[in-house]
XYZ file of C-alpha atoms in Angstrom:
428
model
C -54.309 26.223 66.092
C -55.114 28.997 63.865
C -56.644 28.623 60.325
C -57.780 31.458 58.058
C -60.502 30.966 55.201
C -59.416 33.395 52.508
C -57.486 32.298 49.498
C -53.676 33.472 49.853
C -54.144 33.986 53.456
C -51.720 31.787 55.705
C -53.142 28.649 56.972
C -51.257 27.175 59.983
C -51.095 23.373 59.756
C -51.564 20.719 62.507
C -48.353 18.526 63.339
C -47.724 14.861 63.029
C -48.198 12.220 65.854
C -49.494 12.631 69.500
C -46.464 14.436 70.708
C -46.252 17.055 67.974
C -49.617 18.597 66.975
C -48.813 22.134 67.639
C -48.446 24.619 64.359
C -45.163 25.197 63.262
C -45.329 26.715 59.872
C -47.708 28.730 57.580
C -49.055 27.975 53.912
C -51.290 29.846 51.600
C -54.610 28.306 51.183
C -54.381 26.120 48.009
C -57.802 26.097 46.438
C -57.183 22.905 44.672
C -56.470 21.074 47.859
C -59.318 22.988 50.000
C -62.909 23.908 49.219
C -63.537 25.695 52.551
C -61.333 26.165 55.636
C -61.945 27.316 59.181
C -60.313 28.174 62.301
C -61.276 25.402 62.588
C -64.316 24.517 60.543
C -65.698 22.545 63.429
C -63.875 22.298 66.831
C -63.386 18.937 68.493
C -66.582 17.774 70.851
C -64.279 17.414 73.598
C -60.623 16.408 74.383
C -59.687 12.878 73.413
C -56.831 10.591 72.025
C -56.824 12.735 68.862
C -56.706 16.153 70.432
C -54.579 18.545 68.452
C -54.893 16.694 65.213
C -56.565 18.524 62.608
C -58.568 16.477 59.780
C -59.088 17.437 56.043
C -62.612 15.774 55.092
C -63.272 14.579 51.625
C -65.982 16.622 50.025
C -68.349 13.687 49.804
C -69.072 13.913 53.581
C -71.735 15.664 55.465
C -70.324 18.297 57.564
C -72.961 20.420 59.659
C -73.703 23.800 58.508
C -71.881 22.893 55.013
C -72.927 21.863 51.717
C -71.566 18.476 50.047
C -70.016 19.504 46.572
C -68.868 15.720 45.280
C -66.370 17.883 43.180
C -68.770 19.531 41.014
C -69.368 23.188 41.262
C -72.880 22.788 40.042
C -73.933 19.938 41.989
C -72.321 22.253 45.222
C -74.411 25.206 44.195
C -77.775 23.406 44.203
C -76.814 21.246 47.325
C -78.700 21.559 50.630
C -76.875 22.739 53.850
C -76.392 19.635 55.882
C -77.834 19.818 59.461
C -75.725 17.100 61.125
C -72.134 16.012 60.317
C -71.666 12.081 58.849
C -71.175 9.668 61.610
C -67.560 8.984 60.493
C -66.767 13.001 60.799
C -68.625 12.953 64.263
C -66.599 10.110 65.283
C -63.268 11.994 64.868
C -64.700 15.200 66.484
C -65.850 12.981 69.556
C -62.291 11.550 69.673
C -60.569 15.123 70.059
C -59.774 15.784 66.194
C -60.592 19.229 64.891
C -62.134 19.341 61.354
C -59.914 21.983 59.660
C -61.738 21.897 56.437
C -63.526 20.333 53.443
C -60.961 19.090 50.873
C -61.205 18.434 47.229
C -62.251 15.324 45.735
C -62.109 14.034 42.213
C -65.435 14.608 40.463
C -68.123 12.287 42.054
C -65.150 10.437 43.150
C -64.957 8.797 39.766
C -61.519 8.798 39.062
C -58.000 7.556 40.736
C -55.754 10.255 38.999
C -56.558 13.193 41.604
C -57.504 15.347 38.666
C -60.383 17.785 38.856
C -61.436 19.725 35.590
C -63.143 22.483 37.608
C -60.980 22.856 40.483
C -57.589 21.935 39.118
C -55.195 19.354 40.188
C -53.700 19.480 44.169
C -49.959 19.323 44.129
C -48.267 16.071 44.995
C -45.669 17.234 47.606
C -43.672 13.875 47.521
C -43.140 13.821 43.786
C -43.651 17.346 42.278
C -45.025 17.313 38.652
C -46.801 13.977 39.379
C -50.567 13.644 40.005
C -51.497 13.353 43.429
C -53.821 10.321 42.936
C -57.714 10.072 43.832
C -60.399 10.337 44.346
C -59.481 11.200 47.873
C -56.982 13.871 46.497
C -57.292 16.728 48.701
C -57.289 15.016 51.735
C -54.134 13.433 50.616
C -52.412 16.431 49.700
C -53.220 18.073 52.707
C -51.846 15.396 55.004
C -48.558 15.123 52.857
C -48.247 18.882 52.728
C -48.395 18.811 56.530
C -51.600 21.095 56.559
C -53.663 18.353 58.154
C -52.815 15.295 60.388
C -55.730 13.313 59.063
C -57.373 12.736 55.779
C -60.678 11.342 55.837
C -61.679 9.874 52.596
C -63.536 7.123 50.698
C -62.317 4.010 48.944
C -64.253 2.630 46.446
C -61.767 1.268 43.697
C -58.730 2.288 45.614
C -59.597 6.124 46.490
C -57.616 5.829 49.417
C -54.642 3.317 48.706
C -53.935 5.131 45.311
C -53.164 8.678 46.684
C -51.385 7.128 49.674
C -49.052 5.385 47.375
C -48.655 8.148 45.006
C -47.740 10.520 48.094
C -45.912 8.259 50.472
C -48.864 8.174 53.047
C -50.311 5.590 55.110
C -53.824 5.017 54.057
C -56.557 2.471 55.340
C -59.619 1.145 53.451
C -61.805 -0.459 56.309
C -63.647 -3.579 55.827
C -66.728 -3.147 53.721
C -69.483 -2.218 55.912
C -67.647 -1.910 59.213
C -68.204 1.840 59.476
C -71.487 3.664 58.640
C -71.466 5.491 55.248
C -74.636 7.358 56.319
C -74.171 11.088 55.315
C -71.361 10.090 52.647
C -72.253 10.845 48.867
C -72.333 7.163 47.021
C -70.635 6.000 44.211
C -71.093 2.106 44.280
C -72.913 0.828 47.772
C -71.324 -2.484 46.980
C -67.806 -1.512 47.287
C -67.768 2.177 48.994
C -65.952 2.240 52.319
C -64.805 4.770 54.898
C -61.120 5.230 55.184
C -58.152 7.469 56.433
C -54.585 8.765 55.486
C -51.891 9.881 57.870
C -48.067 10.731 57.411
C -46.980 7.993 60.046
C -47.786 4.589 61.319
C -48.215 6.006 64.793
C -50.872 8.607 63.838
C -52.398 5.651 61.496
C -52.825 3.416 64.880
C -54.269 6.210 66.755
C -56.948 7.126 64.142
C -57.830 3.560 63.604
C -58.296 2.871 67.386
C -60.374 5.942 67.809
C -62.523 5.169 64.487
C -63.232 1.342 65.291
C -63.767 1.309 68.965
C -65.213 -2.033 68.523
C -63.177 -5.295 68.760
C -62.000 -6.801 65.639
C -64.089 -9.839 64.503
C -61.070 -11.584 62.878
C -57.605 -12.403 63.987
C -54.218 -12.802 62.176
C -52.497 -15.814 62.173
C -49.125 -14.086 61.702
C -48.540 -15.649 58.099
C -47.901 -13.622 55.216
C -48.398 -14.319 51.657
C -46.218 -12.325 49.248
C -48.354 -12.305 45.941
C -46.226 -13.229 42.804
C -47.835 -11.371 39.889
C -47.132 -11.447 35.924
C -44.682 -9.058 35.285
C -47.009 -7.036 32.744
C -49.244 -6.141 35.598
C -46.491 -3.935 37.387
C -44.067 -1.550 36.269
C -40.433 -2.570 36.825
C -39.472 0.086 39.282
C -42.154 -0.438 41.218
C -42.038 -4.584 41.158
C -38.410 -4.006 42.311
C -39.365 -1.466 45.208
C -41.938 -4.016 46.350
C -39.595 -7.024 46.119
C -36.694 -5.606 47.825
C -39.053 -4.198 50.590
C -40.389 -7.628 51.133
C -37.102 -9.357 51.258
C -35.995 -6.768 53.889
C -38.992 -7.316 56.187
C -38.621 -11.150 55.674
C -35.144 -11.081 56.626
C -35.532 -8.815 59.535
C -38.466 -10.824 60.933
C -36.529 -14.143 60.629
C -33.381 -12.753 62.251
C -35.229 -11.235 64.989
C -37.266 -14.377 65.668
C -40.695 -12.548 65.204
C -41.448 -15.105 62.393
C -40.433 -18.688 61.387
C -39.522 -19.410 57.913
C -42.630 -21.363 57.108
C -44.717 -18.160 58.171
C -43.619 -16.160 54.915
C -45.021 -17.870 51.801
C -45.605 -16.767 48.085
C -49.033 -16.797 46.301
C -49.034 -16.905 42.594
C -51.714 -15.037 40.966
C -52.972 -14.913 37.217
C -53.826 -11.943 35.232
C -57.107 -13.643 34.213
C -58.491 -13.719 37.971
C -57.984 -9.683 38.117
C -59.514 -9.244 34.675
C -62.699 -11.262 36.009
C -62.639 -9.210 39.019
C -62.569 -5.719 36.750
C -65.634 -7.321 34.768
C -67.498 -7.630 37.796
C -66.489 -4.366 39.083
C -67.709 -2.441 35.930
C -71.107 -3.955 35.706
C -71.728 -3.651 39.600
C -70.114 -0.409 40.328
C -71.334 1.254 36.998
C -74.816 0.340 37.623
C -74.883 1.460 41.201
C -73.248 4.532 40.218
C -75.897 5.590 37.908
C -78.655 4.606 40.265
C -77.140 6.845 42.752
C -76.233 9.883 40.667
C -78.214 9.494 37.414
C -81.276 11.499 38.393
C -78.847 14.572 38.629
C -76.242 13.702 36.115
C -78.780 13.024 33.119
C -79.825 16.971 33.289
C -76.218 18.196 33.833
C -74.218 16.364 31.388
C -72.682 19.669 30.150
C -71.543 20.715 33.583
C -69.388 17.490 34.258
C -65.942 16.799 32.765
C -66.187 14.878 29.551
C -64.309 11.835 30.904
C -66.384 11.529 34.074
C -69.456 12.101 31.884
C -68.515 9.471 29.440
C -68.245 6.953 32.579
C -71.587 8.094 33.428
C -72.978 7.572 29.879
C -71.548 3.986 29.861
C -73.064 3.383 33.196
C -76.527 4.400 32.216
C -76.456 1.214 29.435
C -76.148 -1.389 32.150
C -79.593 -2.984 32.566
C -80.870 -4.663 35.580
C -80.617 -7.992 34.458
C -76.761 -7.592 33.935
C -76.530 -6.136 37.544
C -78.413 -8.890 39.035
C -75.737 -11.356 37.172
C -72.880 -9.138 38.524
C -74.173 -9.245 41.957
C -74.422 -13.047 41.762
C -70.745 -13.160 40.321
C -69.561 -10.757 43.223
C -70.962 -12.727 45.763
C -69.166 -15.803 44.503
C -65.931 -13.915 44.020
C -66.196 -12.444 47.333
C -66.384 -15.733 49.013
C -63.460 -17.046 46.935
C -61.342 -14.204 47.877
C -61.892 -14.112 51.697
C -60.899 -18.042 51.426
C -57.877 -17.261 49.596
C -56.903 -14.626 52.213
C -57.840 -16.738 55.199
C -56.146 -15.573 58.134
C -53.233 -14.587 56.362
C -51.823 -10.787 55.404
C -51.481 -10.643 51.577
C -48.602 -8.555 50.431
C -48.919 -6.827 47.027
C -47.986 -3.466 45.248
C -50.793 -1.164 45.872
C -50.546 0.771 42.402
C -48.968 -0.536 39.316
C -46.972 2.582 38.637
C -45.576 5.501 40.647
C -47.855 8.599 40.139
C -47.949 9.629 36.442
C -46.677 12.923 35.481
C -49.282 15.602 34.867
C -48.091 15.483 31.187
C -48.587 11.691 31.064
C -51.984 11.893 32.698
C -53.125 14.826 30.248
C -52.759 11.918 27.498
C -55.985 10.009 27.200
C -54.434 6.687 26.217
C -51.879 6.711 28.865
C -54.316 7.939 31.460
C -56.871 4.988 30.520
C -54.030 2.361 30.424
C -52.687 3.589 33.881
C -56.246 3.551 35.300
C -57.058 0.000 34.262
C -53.498 -1.399 35.215
C -54.011 -0.006 38.742
C -57.468 -1.062 39.195
C -56.614 -4.597 38.412
C -54.650 -4.659 41.711
C -56.875 -2.536 43.815
C -59.813 -4.784 42.660
C -58.987 -7.876 44.833
C -59.655 -5.887 48.290
C -62.728 -4.254 46.815
C -64.038 -7.437 45.546
C -63.259 -9.115 48.718
C -64.757 -6.421 50.811
C -61.525 -6.507 52.856
C -59.422 -4.005 54.901
C -56.433 -3.067 52.924
C -53.503 -0.748 54.522
C -51.143 0.969 52.184
C -47.650 1.078 53.613
C -45.240 3.937 52.150
C -42.208 2.747 50.215
C -40.101 3.952 47.303
C -38.268 2.972 44.070
C -34.560 3.199 43.607
C -34.856 6.638 42.179
C -36.987 7.920 45.017
C -40.392 8.373 43.834
C -43.179 7.081 46.537
C -44.966 3.850 45.826
C -46.785 1.667 47.955
C -46.939 -1.749 49.593
C -50.637 -2.810 50.292
C -51.314 -5.299 53.044
C -54.745 -7.005 52.819
C -56.212 -9.049 55.789
C -59.401 -10.900 56.562
C -62.528 -9.112 56.902
C -62.947 -7.559 60.262
C -59.019 -7.502 60.925
C -58.627 -3.837 60.515
C -57.064 -2.908 63.753
C -54.877 -6.002 63.827
C -53.831 -5.180 60.267
C -52.671 -1.769 61.159
C -50.585 -3.174 64.225
C -49.147 -5.780 61.882
C -48.276 -3.097 59.386
C -46.571 -0.949 62.076
C -44.409 -3.977 63.133
C -43.461 -4.985 59.645
C -42.653 -1.148 58.888
C -40.237 -1.099 61.933
C -38.429 -4.194 60.744
C -38.166 -2.487 57.229
C -36.894 0.613 58.979
C -34.492 -1.122 61.220
C-alpha cells in the first residue's frame, strides 16, 4: 500500500475483508478526516490476522513519534511527542495491521455530531450533506470512504455507535475496562471505552478476535429481547426501520430453526428510566471531564469552540459531593441494567434519528434536542458498562441508521458472532 502525506496528493486506500486488502483506488487527502497520514505512518510489527488492513486512529490515542491533539490545534501545539503507542494501537500493529494515520475527533471527544470548529466537518459518504457523527468522526469517515479498513475510536456516550449508525458501519463499544485505556486522552473514566468500526461483519469479527485474545467471561443464552420504547424517543423513520429489521430477523431465525418462539421476547422500557440515566451521566461524566481536562481548559477557553467550552464551564460547577452521590447512583443503576440484560441480547435503535443534515446541525436548538434524544438511547449500555454493537440498517428512504445489540459484560466476542448471524438472516 502507498500513502502520501501532503494535502491534495492521492491517498491509496486499504480494502475490505481479508480477501481484498490491496489498494484499488486513490483519493485526495481530506484534512477534515485526517490530521496526519504516512506511507504508512507505522507499519505492522509483523504479519498477522489483520495483515493488509489499514487503521485510522482517533486523535486521542498515543501513537509513537506523534502528538495527541484531542481535536484542538492549540492543545496539539503544546502536547509532547509520544514515545510509545497506546496498548490498543500496539495490539492492532502486533496483529498485522498498518496505522495509516491519525484521524480527526470532535474537540476533546465532547460531541456526538462529528463537527469540529477548527478543522471542519468530515464527510458522510453514505449520506452526503449530513453530519458524520462523533466523536470518532474521522476514523468513521475514513472507513466509510474506504480509505481505511479499521477505525480505532473511543466510546463514552456513543462515540463509536453514533458515527457507525450515521454512516452505515459496524461499530463495537467494548465492555468497560476490558481493554486498557492507557495512552488514551480521557473524557470520563467511568464510561470511556475502546472500540472500533469496520465496513463489514467479517472484518469486525477479525478485528474483535485480534483485539480480544482472551476468552469472554460471559456467555449468551441465545435469547433476544426487543426493546419497546415510547414513540417520542425515536423518530418514526428510524422506528420503522428498526421494527422491520427485527421482524425479518425473527422470522428468518424461526423458519431456519435457529431459534424457538420463546427465545424472542419484548422488553418495555419507559422514558423516566432513561432520563434518570442521563442525569447520572451528566453529573459523573461532567465532573470527571473537568478533572481530566480542566487544568488545561481553564487557561484556554478562548481557544475552544463555544459549545464545547460551555460544556466544560458547566462541568466546573459540579462539586465533589454531587459527584460522590452520582457514583453511588451509577453503582446501583449499573447493577440494575446488568440484571435487566442478564444473559440475553437486547435490541434497540442505536440513534434516535438518522444523521442530521449539516443545516439542521447548525441550528443550536435542533442540535441540542438531537443530542439529548440520542444520548437517552446510548446511556443504557454506558450506565451498564456493557458491550454494544451497531449493526447497519437503513430507513425506507435509504438513509443509514443503526440497530444496537447490547450483551452482558464480558460477552464482546460472542456478541459480534451473534450479530453476524442475525445480519446473515436479515440479508438472506
